[in-house]
Amino acid sequence: MSEAWFCYTILFILACLFSASMALSAYFVSRREVYLGIMAFFLIFCLETALILLDEYSYLKPSTREGVLGFPFLHPWIKLALSEVFVASVWWVVLEFIERRTWMRIAVPCALCGFVQTSAILLAPDSRCAQWVFYGVRDVCVWASLGYALRTYRVHADDALRRHLARYRAPFLAFAVLVGLVLAEDSLMMYFFAPLITDMSFIYHLSERNMCENVAVIVCAVLVVRSAAGTLTVRFHEPPAATSTKIERRAHDQLSRYASRHALTPRERDVLALILEGKDNQNIASSLTLSVGTVKAHVHNIYRKADVSSRQQLLQSFWRED
């Protein structure tokens, strides 16, 4: 194994581990369960890449062109287990984003994917077709999750959720395109480039990897690190006041979703917006031309609907759901 491929593989594993640790840290701060799915996503890629490194470093992978063209299925059951967790993590993240996560919606695609992959392993072991089906059905499952998210966005999402999801339109399209390129690269590698392998050549090392998949993971890693860093900068024990343009923008984007999720009335939403600015009941009453008693009633209703008992807890709840 060349030094370049070794360093590349180690760096990729480190990038996955770093992204997974950032996601786990963000989960502990925010308790947003989407970060658990993200963590699992990167851990699976870390383990799959580690298996590739193990095979090449310990010479478990055939070292000749003829051996590679036999398409030996190394560690099939370990790869099946990792693939199942991968599919579950993708559906977990997508369903969390569109706020429709249930165990049934995760179990069904995992079961279908597992059935097809198990059939490929049992019926056509160590064959080109088996490996193409094994990885192809996984890509199809990812596409299906994106298609389900798109359908939900168009049919079921309310205005607040629609505005929230619209912010991720560019990453969504980029990821969908990259998944298509992953499937195309697998097909080209197995049915076109594999016969061109010479012993220990560049294509030899590429045969166990998918560079489009690696690019997709790196793009996701950048997005996750940015998101997790933004979450970690929010101090939940001392939630931020809207004293900067960036914080004001985040509060404005989150306000409609939070109000919709907790069924706040328009007036309660106005009161919440002023609470986020750090105003007390007297200043809120002056700003909205209400009596202090009316403001207190609105604040009490907001507490009840958000299931909190103080302004501190309300601010923590608001930023935690961002």
Phi, psi and omega in degrees: 000128183289158180298323182296314180294322179298312180296318179300315182295317179297318179296321179295317178298317179296321179297319178294318179295319180295317180295319178296320179292323177295318179296318180294320178298317179296325178295315181297330179280313189261339186061023175278118188290347176300329181291335176293317176297320179296318178301314180298321179304311183284328177295323179296315178295325177298314181291320179297319179291324177297324176297319178298316179297320178299314183297318183282323183285325181263006177062029172287328176286138179306140184262006180237159179300318182296322180293320179294321181291347173284351179050058177294135182266092181280137178052051187298320185283328173295316179295326177296315179297316179296321180296321179297316179294324178298311180298318179298320182293321179295313179294323177302310183296313182298314181292329175294319181296321182266006174060043179224028183286126168222158180295328180294319180292341176269320185293322184297306179296327178296318180295317179296315179297315180297322179297313181294317181293319177297320178298319180296320180292318185282322187272331183221060181296148177051052176222156179299317182297318182299316181290323179295317178294317183303310182277332180293319181293331176294317177297321178297321178297322178294315176301319181297321179295320178292321177296321178295320178297318180295318179297317178298319179300320184277331189252315192254340188288139173279176186298320181296314179293323180297317178294323179294314182291332181299335179292340183254019183298313182296310176300325179299310181295319180297318181292321178298317179295317181296323177298319176298320178292328177299312179296320179295320180294319177300317181296315180294320181295314186285328187249356179229307186280331183304317179296345181272000183295134165247161188304125176058028180278179177301316181292332177300312179289328180289338185295335179264357183240164174228108187292326176296322177295319178297320178297317179299319179294318180295319177300315178297322180298317179298315180296319181292317180297319177297315180295313181295321178297320177296321178293319183289336179284342177281121184269105187286335176283332173228077187304148184289145170271156183282072184251002178225159181299320181296315180293321178299318180295317179296320179296319180296317180295324184279334190300314183294321178293318181295317180296319179293318183295326183255013174056045177280143175286164178305320180290322177294325176296319178298319179295317179299320180300322180284329174298320179296333178278358177088014183277146177273179185299322182295316180291325177296317179299318180293320183292325184258003181055053178234165173281157180298323179298319178295320178298317179300321178296317178296318180298318178299318179295322178296315178303315183296315182290328180272357179060049177229171182230005180205166178295322179301312179294325178296316179294319177298317179297318182297309184286333179295328182272003181291000000 
